[in-house]
Short mmCIF file of C-alpha atoms in Angstrom, two decimals:
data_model
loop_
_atom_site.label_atom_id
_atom_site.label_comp_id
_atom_site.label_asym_id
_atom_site.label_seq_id
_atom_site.Cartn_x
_atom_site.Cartn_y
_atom_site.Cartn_z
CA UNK A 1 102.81 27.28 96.98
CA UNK A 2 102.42 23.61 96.30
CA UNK A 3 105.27 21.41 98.23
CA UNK A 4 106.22 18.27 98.05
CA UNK A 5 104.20 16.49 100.80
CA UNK A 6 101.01 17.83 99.15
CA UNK A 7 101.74 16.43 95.46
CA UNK A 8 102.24 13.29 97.48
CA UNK A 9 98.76 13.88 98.84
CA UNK A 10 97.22 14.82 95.68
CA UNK A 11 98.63 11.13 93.87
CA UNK A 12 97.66 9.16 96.72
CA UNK A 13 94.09 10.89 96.99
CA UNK A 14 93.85 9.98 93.17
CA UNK A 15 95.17 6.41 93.22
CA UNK A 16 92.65 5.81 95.65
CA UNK A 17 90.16 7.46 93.60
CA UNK A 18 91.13 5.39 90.95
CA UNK A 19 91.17 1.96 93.46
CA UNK A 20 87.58 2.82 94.62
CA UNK A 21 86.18 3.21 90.63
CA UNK A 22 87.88 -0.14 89.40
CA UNK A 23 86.39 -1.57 92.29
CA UNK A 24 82.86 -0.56 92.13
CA UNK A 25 83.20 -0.96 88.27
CA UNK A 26 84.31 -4.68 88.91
CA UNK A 27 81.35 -5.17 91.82
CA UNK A 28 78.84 -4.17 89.52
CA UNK A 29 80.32 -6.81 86.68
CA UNK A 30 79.95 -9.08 89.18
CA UNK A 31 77.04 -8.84 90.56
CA UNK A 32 75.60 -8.73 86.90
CA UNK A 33 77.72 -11.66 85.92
CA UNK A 34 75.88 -13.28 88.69
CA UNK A 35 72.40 -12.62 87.67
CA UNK A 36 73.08 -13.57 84.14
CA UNK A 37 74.50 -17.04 85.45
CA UNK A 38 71.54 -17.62 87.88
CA UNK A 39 69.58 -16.53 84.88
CA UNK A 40 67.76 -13.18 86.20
CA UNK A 41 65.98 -12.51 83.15
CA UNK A 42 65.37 -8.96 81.70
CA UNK A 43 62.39 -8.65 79.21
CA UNK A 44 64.02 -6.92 75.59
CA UNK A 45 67.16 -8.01 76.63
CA UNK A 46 67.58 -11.08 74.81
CA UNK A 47 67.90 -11.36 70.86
CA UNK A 48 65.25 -11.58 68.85
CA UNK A 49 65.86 -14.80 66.38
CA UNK A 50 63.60 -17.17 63.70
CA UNK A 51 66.83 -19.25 63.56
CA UNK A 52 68.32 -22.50 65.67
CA UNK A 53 64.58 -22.29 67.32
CA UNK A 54 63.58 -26.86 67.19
CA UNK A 55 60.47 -25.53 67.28
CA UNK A 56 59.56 -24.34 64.24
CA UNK A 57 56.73 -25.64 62.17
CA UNK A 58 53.39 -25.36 60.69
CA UNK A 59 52.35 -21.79 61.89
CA UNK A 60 55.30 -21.19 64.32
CA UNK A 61 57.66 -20.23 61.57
CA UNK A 62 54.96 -16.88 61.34
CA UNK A 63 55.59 -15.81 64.97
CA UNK A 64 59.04 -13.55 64.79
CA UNK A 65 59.03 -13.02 68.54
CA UNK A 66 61.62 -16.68 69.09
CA UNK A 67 64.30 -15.71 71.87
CA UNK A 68 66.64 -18.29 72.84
CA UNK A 69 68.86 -17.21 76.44
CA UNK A 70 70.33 -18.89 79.11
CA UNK A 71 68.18 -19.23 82.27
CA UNK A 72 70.82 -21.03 84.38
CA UNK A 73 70.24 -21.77 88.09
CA UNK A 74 73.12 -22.61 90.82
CA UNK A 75 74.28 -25.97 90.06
CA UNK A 76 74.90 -25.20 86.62
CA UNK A 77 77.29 -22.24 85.46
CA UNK A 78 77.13 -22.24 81.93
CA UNK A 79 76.26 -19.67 79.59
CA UNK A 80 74.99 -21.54 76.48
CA UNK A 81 71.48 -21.19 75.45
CA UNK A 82 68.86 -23.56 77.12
CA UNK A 83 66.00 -21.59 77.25
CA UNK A 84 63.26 -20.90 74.74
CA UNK A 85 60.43 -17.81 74.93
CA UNK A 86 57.45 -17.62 71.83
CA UNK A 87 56.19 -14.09 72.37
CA UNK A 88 56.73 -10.40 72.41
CA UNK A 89 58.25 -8.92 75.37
CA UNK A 90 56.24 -6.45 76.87
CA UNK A 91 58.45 -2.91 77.00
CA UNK A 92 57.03 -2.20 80.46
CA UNK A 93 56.44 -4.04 83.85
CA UNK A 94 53.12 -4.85 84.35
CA UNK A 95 50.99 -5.27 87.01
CA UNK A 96 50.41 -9.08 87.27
CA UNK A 97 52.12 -12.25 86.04
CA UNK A 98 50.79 -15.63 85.89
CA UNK A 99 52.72 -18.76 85.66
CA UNK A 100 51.13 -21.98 84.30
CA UNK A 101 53.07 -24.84 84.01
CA UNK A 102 51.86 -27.92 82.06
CA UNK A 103 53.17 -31.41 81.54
CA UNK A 104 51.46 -33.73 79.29
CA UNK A 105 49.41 -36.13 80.90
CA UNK A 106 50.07 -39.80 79.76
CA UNK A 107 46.59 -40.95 79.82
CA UNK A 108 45.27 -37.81 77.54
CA UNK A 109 45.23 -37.95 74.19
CA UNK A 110 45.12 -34.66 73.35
CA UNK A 111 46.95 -33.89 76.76
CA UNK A 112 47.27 -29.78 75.79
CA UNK A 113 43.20 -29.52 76.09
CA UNK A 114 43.32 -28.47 79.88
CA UNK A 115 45.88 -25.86 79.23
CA UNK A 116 43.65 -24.59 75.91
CA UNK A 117 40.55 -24.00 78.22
CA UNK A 118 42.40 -22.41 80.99
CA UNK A 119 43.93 -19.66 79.05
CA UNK A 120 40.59 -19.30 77.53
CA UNK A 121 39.02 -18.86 80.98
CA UNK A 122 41.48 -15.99 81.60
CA UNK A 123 40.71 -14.39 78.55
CA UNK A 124 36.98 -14.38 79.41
CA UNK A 125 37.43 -13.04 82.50
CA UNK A 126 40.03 -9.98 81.66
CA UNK A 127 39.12 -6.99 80.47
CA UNK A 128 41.23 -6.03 77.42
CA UNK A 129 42.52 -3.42 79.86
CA UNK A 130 43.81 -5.46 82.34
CA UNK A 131 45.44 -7.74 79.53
CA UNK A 132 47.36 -4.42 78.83
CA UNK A 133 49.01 -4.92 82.24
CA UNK A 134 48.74 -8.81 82.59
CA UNK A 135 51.54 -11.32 81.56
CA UNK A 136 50.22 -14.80 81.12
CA UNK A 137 53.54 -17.51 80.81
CA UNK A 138 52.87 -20.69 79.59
CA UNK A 139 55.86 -23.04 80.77
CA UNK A 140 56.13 -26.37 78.77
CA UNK A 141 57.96 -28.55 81.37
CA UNK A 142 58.01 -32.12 78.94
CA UNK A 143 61.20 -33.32 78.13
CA UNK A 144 59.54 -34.78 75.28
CA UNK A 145 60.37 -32.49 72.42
CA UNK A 146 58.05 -33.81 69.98
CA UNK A 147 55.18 -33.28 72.44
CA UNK A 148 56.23 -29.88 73.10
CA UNK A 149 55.78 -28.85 69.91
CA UNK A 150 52.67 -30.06 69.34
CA UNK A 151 51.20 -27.55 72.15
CA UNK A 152 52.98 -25.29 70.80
CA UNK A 153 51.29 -25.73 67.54
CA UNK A 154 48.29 -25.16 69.09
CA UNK A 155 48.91 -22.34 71.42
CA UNK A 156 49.97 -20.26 68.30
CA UNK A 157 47.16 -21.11 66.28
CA UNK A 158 44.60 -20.74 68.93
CA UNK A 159 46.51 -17.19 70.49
CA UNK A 160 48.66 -15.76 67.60
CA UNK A 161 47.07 -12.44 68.63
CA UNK A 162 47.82 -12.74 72.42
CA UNK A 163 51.76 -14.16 71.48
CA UNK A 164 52.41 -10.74 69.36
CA UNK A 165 51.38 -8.52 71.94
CA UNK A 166 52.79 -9.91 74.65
CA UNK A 167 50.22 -11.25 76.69
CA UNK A 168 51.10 -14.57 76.13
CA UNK A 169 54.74 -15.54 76.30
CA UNK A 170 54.89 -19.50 76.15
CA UNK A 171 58.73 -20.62 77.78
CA UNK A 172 60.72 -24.27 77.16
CA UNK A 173 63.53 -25.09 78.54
CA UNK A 174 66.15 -27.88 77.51
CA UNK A 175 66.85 -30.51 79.65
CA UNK A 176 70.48 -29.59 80.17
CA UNK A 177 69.05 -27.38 82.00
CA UNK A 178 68.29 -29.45 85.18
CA UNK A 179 70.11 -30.83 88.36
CA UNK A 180 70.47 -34.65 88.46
CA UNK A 181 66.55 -36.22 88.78
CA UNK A 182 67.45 -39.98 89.02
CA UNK A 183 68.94 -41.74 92.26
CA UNK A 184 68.06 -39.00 94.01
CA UNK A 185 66.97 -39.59 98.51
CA UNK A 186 63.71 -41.40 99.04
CA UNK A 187 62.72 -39.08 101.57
CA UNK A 188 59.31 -39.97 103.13
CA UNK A 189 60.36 -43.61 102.19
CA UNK A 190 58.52 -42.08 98.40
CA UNK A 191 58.87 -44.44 95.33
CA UNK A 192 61.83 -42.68 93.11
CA UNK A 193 59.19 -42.03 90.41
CA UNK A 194 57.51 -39.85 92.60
CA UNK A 195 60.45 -38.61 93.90
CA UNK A 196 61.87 -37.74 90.44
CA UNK A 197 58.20 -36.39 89.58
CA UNK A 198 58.17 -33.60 92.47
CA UNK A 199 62.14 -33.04 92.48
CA UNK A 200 61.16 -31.95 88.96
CA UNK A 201 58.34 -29.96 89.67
CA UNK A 202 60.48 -28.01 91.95
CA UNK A 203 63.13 -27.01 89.27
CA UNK A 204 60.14 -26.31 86.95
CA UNK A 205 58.98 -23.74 89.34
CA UNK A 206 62.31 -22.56 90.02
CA UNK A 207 62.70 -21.64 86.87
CA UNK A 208 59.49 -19.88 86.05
CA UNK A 209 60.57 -17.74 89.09
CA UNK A 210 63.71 -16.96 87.75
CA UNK A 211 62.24 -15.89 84.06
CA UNK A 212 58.96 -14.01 85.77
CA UNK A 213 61.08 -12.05 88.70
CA UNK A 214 61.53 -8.70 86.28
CA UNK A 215 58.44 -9.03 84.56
CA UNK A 216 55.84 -7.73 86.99
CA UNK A 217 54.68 -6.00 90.40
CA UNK A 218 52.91 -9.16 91.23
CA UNK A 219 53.44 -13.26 90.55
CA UNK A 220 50.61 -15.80 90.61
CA UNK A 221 50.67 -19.09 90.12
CA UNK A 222 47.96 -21.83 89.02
CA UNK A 223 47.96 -25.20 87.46
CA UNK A 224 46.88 -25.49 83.62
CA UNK A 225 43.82 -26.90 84.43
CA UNK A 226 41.46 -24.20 86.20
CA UNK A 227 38.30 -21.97 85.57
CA UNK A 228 38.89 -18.66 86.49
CA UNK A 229 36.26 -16.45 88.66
CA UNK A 230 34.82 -13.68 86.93
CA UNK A 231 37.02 -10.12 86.90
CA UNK A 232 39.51 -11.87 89.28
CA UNK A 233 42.16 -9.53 88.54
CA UNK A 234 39.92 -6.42 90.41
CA UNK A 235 38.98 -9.00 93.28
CA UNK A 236 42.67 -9.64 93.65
CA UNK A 237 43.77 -5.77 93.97
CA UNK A 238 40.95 -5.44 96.35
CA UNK A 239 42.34 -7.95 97.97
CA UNK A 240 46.00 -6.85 98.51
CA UNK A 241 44.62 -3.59 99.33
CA UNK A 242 42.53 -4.87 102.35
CA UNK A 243 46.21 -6.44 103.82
CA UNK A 244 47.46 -4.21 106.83
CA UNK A 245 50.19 -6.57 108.08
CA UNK A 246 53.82 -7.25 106.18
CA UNK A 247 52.81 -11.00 103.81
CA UNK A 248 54.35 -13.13 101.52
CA UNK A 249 52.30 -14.57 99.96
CA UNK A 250 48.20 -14.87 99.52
CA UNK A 251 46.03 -17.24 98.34
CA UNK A 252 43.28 -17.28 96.27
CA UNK A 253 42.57 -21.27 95.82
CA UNK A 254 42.57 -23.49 99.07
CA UNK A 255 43.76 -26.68 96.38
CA UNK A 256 47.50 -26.96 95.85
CA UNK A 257 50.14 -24.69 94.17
CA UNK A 258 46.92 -23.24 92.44
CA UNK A 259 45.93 -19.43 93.02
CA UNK A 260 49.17 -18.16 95.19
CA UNK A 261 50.12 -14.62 94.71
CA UNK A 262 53.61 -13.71 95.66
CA UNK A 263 55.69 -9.68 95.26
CA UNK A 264 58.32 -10.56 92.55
CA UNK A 265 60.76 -8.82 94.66
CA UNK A 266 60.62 -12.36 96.73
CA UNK A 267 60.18 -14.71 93.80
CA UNK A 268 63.87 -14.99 93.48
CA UNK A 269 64.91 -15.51 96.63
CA UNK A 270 61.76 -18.47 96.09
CA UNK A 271 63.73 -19.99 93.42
CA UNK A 272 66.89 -20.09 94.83
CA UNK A 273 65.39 -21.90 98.16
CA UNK A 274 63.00 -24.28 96.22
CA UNK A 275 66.70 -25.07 94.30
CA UNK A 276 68.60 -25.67 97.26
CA UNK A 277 66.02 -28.47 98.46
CA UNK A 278 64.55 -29.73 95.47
CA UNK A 279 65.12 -33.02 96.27
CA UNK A 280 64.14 -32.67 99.96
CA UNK A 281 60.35 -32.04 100.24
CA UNK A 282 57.52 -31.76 97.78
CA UNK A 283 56.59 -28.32 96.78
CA UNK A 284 53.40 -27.13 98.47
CA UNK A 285 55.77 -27.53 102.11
CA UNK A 286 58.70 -25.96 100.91
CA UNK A 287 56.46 -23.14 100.10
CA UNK A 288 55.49 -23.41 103.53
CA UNK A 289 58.60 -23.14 105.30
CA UNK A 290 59.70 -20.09 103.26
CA UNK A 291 56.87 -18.20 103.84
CA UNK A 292 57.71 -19.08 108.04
CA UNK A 293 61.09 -18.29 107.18
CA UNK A 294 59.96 -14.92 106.19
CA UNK A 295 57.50 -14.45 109.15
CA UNK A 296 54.40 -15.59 107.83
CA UNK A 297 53.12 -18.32 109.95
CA UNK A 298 49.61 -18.02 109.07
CA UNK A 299 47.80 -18.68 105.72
CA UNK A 300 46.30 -15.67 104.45
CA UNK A 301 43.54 -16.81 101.99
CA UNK A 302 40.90 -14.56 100.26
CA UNK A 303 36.84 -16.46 100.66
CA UNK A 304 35.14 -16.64 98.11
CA UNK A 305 38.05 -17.97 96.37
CA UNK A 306 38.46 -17.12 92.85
CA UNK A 307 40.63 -20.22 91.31
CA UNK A 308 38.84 -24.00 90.61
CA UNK A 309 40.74 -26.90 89.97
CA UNK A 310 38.52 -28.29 86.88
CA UNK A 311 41.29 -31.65 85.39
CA UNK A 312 40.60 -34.90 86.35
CA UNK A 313 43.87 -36.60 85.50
CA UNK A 314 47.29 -35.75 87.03
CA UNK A 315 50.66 -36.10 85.39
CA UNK A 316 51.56 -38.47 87.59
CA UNK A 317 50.54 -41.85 85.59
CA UNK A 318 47.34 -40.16 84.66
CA UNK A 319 46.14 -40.91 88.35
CA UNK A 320 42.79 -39.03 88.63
CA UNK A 321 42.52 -36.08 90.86
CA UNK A 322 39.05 -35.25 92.26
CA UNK A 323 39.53 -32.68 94.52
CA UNK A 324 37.65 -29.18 94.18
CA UNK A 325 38.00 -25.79 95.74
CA UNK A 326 34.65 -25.37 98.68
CA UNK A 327 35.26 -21.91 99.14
CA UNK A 328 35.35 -21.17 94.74
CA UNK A 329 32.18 -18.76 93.76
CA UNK A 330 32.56 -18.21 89.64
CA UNK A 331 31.18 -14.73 90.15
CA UNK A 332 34.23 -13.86 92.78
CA UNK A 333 31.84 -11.55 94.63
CA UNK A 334 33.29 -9.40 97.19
CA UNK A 335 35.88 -10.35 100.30
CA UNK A 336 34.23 -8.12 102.49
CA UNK A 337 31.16 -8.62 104.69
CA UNK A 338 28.33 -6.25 104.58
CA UNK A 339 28.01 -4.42 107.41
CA UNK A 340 26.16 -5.36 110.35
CA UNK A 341 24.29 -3.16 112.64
CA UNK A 342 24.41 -5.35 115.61
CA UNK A 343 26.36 -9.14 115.92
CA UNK A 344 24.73 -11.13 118.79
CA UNK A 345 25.65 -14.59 120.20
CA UNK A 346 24.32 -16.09 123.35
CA UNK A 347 28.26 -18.45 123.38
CA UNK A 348 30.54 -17.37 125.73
CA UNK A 349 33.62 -16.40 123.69
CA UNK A 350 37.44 -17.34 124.37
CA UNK A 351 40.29 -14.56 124.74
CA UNK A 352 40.36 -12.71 121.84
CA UNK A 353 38.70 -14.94 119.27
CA UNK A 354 35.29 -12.74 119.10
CA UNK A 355 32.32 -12.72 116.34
CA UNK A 356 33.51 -9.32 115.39
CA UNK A 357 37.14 -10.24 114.85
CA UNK A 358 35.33 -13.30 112.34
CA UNK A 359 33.17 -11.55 110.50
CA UNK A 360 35.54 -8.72 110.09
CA UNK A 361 38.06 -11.31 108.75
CA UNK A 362 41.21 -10.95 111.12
CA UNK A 363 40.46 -13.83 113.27
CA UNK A 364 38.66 -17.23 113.35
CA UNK A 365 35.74 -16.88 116.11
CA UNK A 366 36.41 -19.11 119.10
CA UNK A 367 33.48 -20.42 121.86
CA UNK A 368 33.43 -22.19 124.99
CA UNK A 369 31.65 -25.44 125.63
CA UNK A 370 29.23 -26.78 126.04
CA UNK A 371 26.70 -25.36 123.31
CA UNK A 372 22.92 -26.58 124.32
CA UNK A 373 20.13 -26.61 121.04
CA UNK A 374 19.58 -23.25 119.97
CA UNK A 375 22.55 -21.98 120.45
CA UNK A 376 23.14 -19.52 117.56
CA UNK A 377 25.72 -16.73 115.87
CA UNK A 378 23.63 -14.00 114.77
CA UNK A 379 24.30 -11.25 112.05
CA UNK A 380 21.89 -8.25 111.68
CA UNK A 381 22.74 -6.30 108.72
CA UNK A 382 22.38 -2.12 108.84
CA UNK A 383 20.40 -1.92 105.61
CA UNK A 384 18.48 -5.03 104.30
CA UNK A 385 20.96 -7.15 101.77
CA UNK A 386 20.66 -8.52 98.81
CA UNK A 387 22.86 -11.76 99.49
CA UNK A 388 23.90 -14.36 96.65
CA UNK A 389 26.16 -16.55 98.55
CA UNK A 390 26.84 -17.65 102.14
CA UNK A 391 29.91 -19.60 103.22
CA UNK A 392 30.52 -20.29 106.90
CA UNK A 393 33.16 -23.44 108.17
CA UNK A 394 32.71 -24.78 111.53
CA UNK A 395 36.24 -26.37 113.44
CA UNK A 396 40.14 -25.99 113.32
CA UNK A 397 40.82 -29.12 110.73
CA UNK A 398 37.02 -30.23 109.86
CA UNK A 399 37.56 -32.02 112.76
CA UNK A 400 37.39 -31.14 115.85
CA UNK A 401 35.73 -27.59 118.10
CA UNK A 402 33.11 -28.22 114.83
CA UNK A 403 29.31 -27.81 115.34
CA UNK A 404 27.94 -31.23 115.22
CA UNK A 405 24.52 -30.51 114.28
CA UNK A 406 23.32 -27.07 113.33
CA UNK A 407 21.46 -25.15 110.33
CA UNK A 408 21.76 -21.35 108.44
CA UNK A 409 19.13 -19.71 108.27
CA UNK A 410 17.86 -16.32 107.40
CA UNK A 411 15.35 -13.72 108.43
CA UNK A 412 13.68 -11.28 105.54
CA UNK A 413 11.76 -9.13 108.78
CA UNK A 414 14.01 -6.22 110.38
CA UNK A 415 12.78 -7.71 114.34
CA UNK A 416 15.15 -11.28 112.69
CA UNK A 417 11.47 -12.98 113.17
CA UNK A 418 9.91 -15.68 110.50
CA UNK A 419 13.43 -17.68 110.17
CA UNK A 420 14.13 -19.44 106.63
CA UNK A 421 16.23 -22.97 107.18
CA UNK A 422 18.68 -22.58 103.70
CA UNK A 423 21.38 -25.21 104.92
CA UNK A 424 22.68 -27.69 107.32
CA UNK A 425 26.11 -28.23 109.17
CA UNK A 426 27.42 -31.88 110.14
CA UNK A 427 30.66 -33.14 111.62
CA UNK A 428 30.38 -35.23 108.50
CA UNK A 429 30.09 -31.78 106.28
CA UNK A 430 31.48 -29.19 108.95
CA UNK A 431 30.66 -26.42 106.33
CA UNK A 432 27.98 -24.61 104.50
CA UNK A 433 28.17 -23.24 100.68
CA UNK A 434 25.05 -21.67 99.40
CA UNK A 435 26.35 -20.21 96.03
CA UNK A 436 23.06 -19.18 94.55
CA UNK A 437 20.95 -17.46 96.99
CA UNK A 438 19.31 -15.39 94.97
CA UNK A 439 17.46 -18.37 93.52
CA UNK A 440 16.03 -19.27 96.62
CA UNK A 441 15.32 -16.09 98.83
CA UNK A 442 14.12 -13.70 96.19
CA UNK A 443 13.84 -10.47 98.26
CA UNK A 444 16.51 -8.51 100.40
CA UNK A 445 17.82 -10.30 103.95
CA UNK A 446 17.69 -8.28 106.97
CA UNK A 447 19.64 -11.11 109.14
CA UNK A 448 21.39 -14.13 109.14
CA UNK A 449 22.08 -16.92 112.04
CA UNK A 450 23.38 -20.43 112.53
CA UNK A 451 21.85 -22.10 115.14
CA UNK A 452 22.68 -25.66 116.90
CA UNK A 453 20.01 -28.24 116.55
CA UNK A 454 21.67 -30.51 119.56
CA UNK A 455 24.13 -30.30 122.64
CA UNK A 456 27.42 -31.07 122.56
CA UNK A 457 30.30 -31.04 125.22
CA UNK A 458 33.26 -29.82 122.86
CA UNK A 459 34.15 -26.16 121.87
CA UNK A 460 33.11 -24.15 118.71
CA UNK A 461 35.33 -22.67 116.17
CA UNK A 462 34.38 -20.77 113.43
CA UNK A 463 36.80 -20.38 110.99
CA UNK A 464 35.11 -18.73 108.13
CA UNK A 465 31.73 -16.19 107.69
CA UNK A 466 31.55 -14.63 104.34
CA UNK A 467 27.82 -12.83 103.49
CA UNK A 468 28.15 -12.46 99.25
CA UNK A 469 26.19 -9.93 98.30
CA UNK A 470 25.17 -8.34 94.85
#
């Protein structure tokens, strides 16, 4: 028999029912609300239009894949269109997204030409099977309209194939866009022009966050002006696969914002704290202090790197920018070591920092003072090697604990007897690159050593020991 008092039970059980649906209808409207206003981009999920695009011209008007969205950040809460992708959406998530952004340079005439030959460099170096699960986006960060459609005039008639399929996706967006850029703090007592420049460059990489965070496993960044180590996708997987600790982010480039590999499951939270401070501190140190934020204190950097910085002139004024990755082998080659059957030094080594952590890669290796001539660091490999490239950096900052006179050499006899001088170590040039090996020690290595060639009171540290081999 149903009574009174349980019909009451029955409504009020229902009303809540009712309560708790409205409200988790209302917290999911919400929370998508949110991600459309701070412009969490879903690939397909924008409309495909040829129309309103400012773009359009000679070629352009063949390429059907226009989208226009909003891609709004924090500061900014409107939904009108200010954002502009030139490619097909991919109807999967891919393995591996790469962001270039590109600015014109003001001293170029043809400023587009370093982003051309990069793209080109990734081509050459991808498989057409790991283009099927690559994403390359091109963002166009000029507030000069005219100038961005130039490049874009010659991205689609260079890559009209890569743009339909997806591969490419080329982004704009419109100024309206951005947080104020003028008058903003002279932190670091920095000229405002320089201020403005790198307050900018940190909403232009917010922003690439925000549009890559859905499209991939994986985000990389690089500059538009880089060659690109042969099959660096496989070297990268390796790589990632070789990590046993929790990371953030690795790199693959010791130069800059170029070659850093971040989960896209982070890049959001990225753009949001790169937004918050854009004004504050340049990029590469904001980067910094999230990845400490996030309990990564250490760099974690992949030698051989695979990433070279090839431009000469920066956007800023067309200064020119010399600098060059040491660590960069074209080849990639692999991040592991061969391995040794025995690794001998007659140093006496500090705490933990041993030759075997080094050459295994988990630690730098670590010696006491004071080193007498003929000191060495000796490698004897199982099976004789057939090594194309040696790398090995002396010292914490290039300088100081660095060897202050010393030479690599190698051994071709299984006793390490008849020694081979193939390079010399400096305090002036604390390092040693030998990328080509092969071309001077034709048959297989049985061991390698560096070796002081003078005493010296101070400490060793050697930070890097990578054996390439074929």
């Amino acid at each position: 028999m149903i009574t009174r008092k349980s019909i009451r039970t029955i409504q009020a059980t229902v009303i809540v029912f009712i309560l708790l649906c409205v409200l988790f209808f209302n917290l999911n409207y919400l929370e998508l609300a949110g991600e459309h206003r701070q412009g969490s981009f879903i690939p397909g999920s924008c409309q495909e239009t040829v129309c309103d695009c400012p773009y359009i011209g000679p070629g352009i008007e063949n390429i059907t894949n226009i989208q226009q969205f909003s891609l709004n950040l924090d500061f900014n809460d409107s939904l009108e269109h200010n954002a502009q992708v030139i490619g097909k959406q991919k109807n999967k998530k891919v393995y591996l997204s790469i962001g270039i952004p590109s600015i014109k340079r003001p001293t170029m005439q043809h400023g587009w030409s370093y982003l051309i030959n990069t793209i080109h460099s990734i081509l050459k170096t991808t498989t057409k099977a790991q283009q099927e699960d690559l994403v390359i986006v091109i963002f166009l960060g000029d507030f000069d309209e005219e100038y961005k459609k130039k490049v874009i005039e010659q991205l689609v008639a260079r890559f009209s194939e890569h743009l339909a399929s997806g591969l490419l996706q080329v982004l704009t967006v419109y100024q309206r866009a951005y947080p104020p850029l003028k008058g903003l703090k002279r932190n670091f007592n920095d000229k405002p022009d320089r201020v403005e420049w790198r307050s900018k460059q940190n909403v232009d990489f917010a922003l690439m966050f925000r549009y890559a965070q859905n499209l991939s496993q994986f985000y990389m960044q690089l500059e538009d002006d880089v060659e690109c180590a042969d099959n660096f996708i496989d070297s990268i997987k390796q790589f990632i696969s070789l990590q046993k600790k929790a990371w953030v982010s690795l790199d693959f480039s010791e130069l800059g914002f170029i070659g850093k590999l971040f989960k896209n499951q982070d890049i959001g939270r990225l753009s949001q704290y790169l937004m918050l401070f854009y004004q504050e501190q340049p990029v590469d140190w904001l980067i910094r202090f999230f990845k400490e934020s996030m309990v990564q204190f250490k760099t974690i950097m992949r030698k051989p790197t695979l990433f070279q910085h090839k431009g000469l002139y920066s956007s800023l004024h067309g200064s020119k920018n010399k600098l060059a990755d040491k660590f960069f082998l074209d080849r990639g080659g692999s991040a592991v070591n061969p391995v040794a059957k025995k690794l001998d030094t007659n140093l006496n080594v500090y705490q933990k920092y041993s030759l075997g952590r080094l050459y295994q890669g988990e630690d730098i290796g670590w010696f006491k003072g004071p080193l007498s001539n003929g000191d060495y660091i000796r490698v004897v490999f199982e099976t004789p090697q057939n090594v194309t490239a040696i790398f090995v950096t002396t010292g914490r900052d290039g300088k100081t604990d660095v060897m202050n006179l010393g030479k690599m050499q190698v051994s071709q006899h299984d006793d390490c007897s008849q020694w081979t001088d193939i390079g010399k170590v400096n305090r002036k040039t604390p390092y040693i690159k030998i990328p080509n090996l092969e071309n001077i020690i034709k048959n297989a290595i049985h061991c390698v050593q560096i070796v002081a060639l003078e005493s010296q009171q101070s400490w060793l540290i050697v930070s890097d020991f990578h054996i390439i081999i074929k």
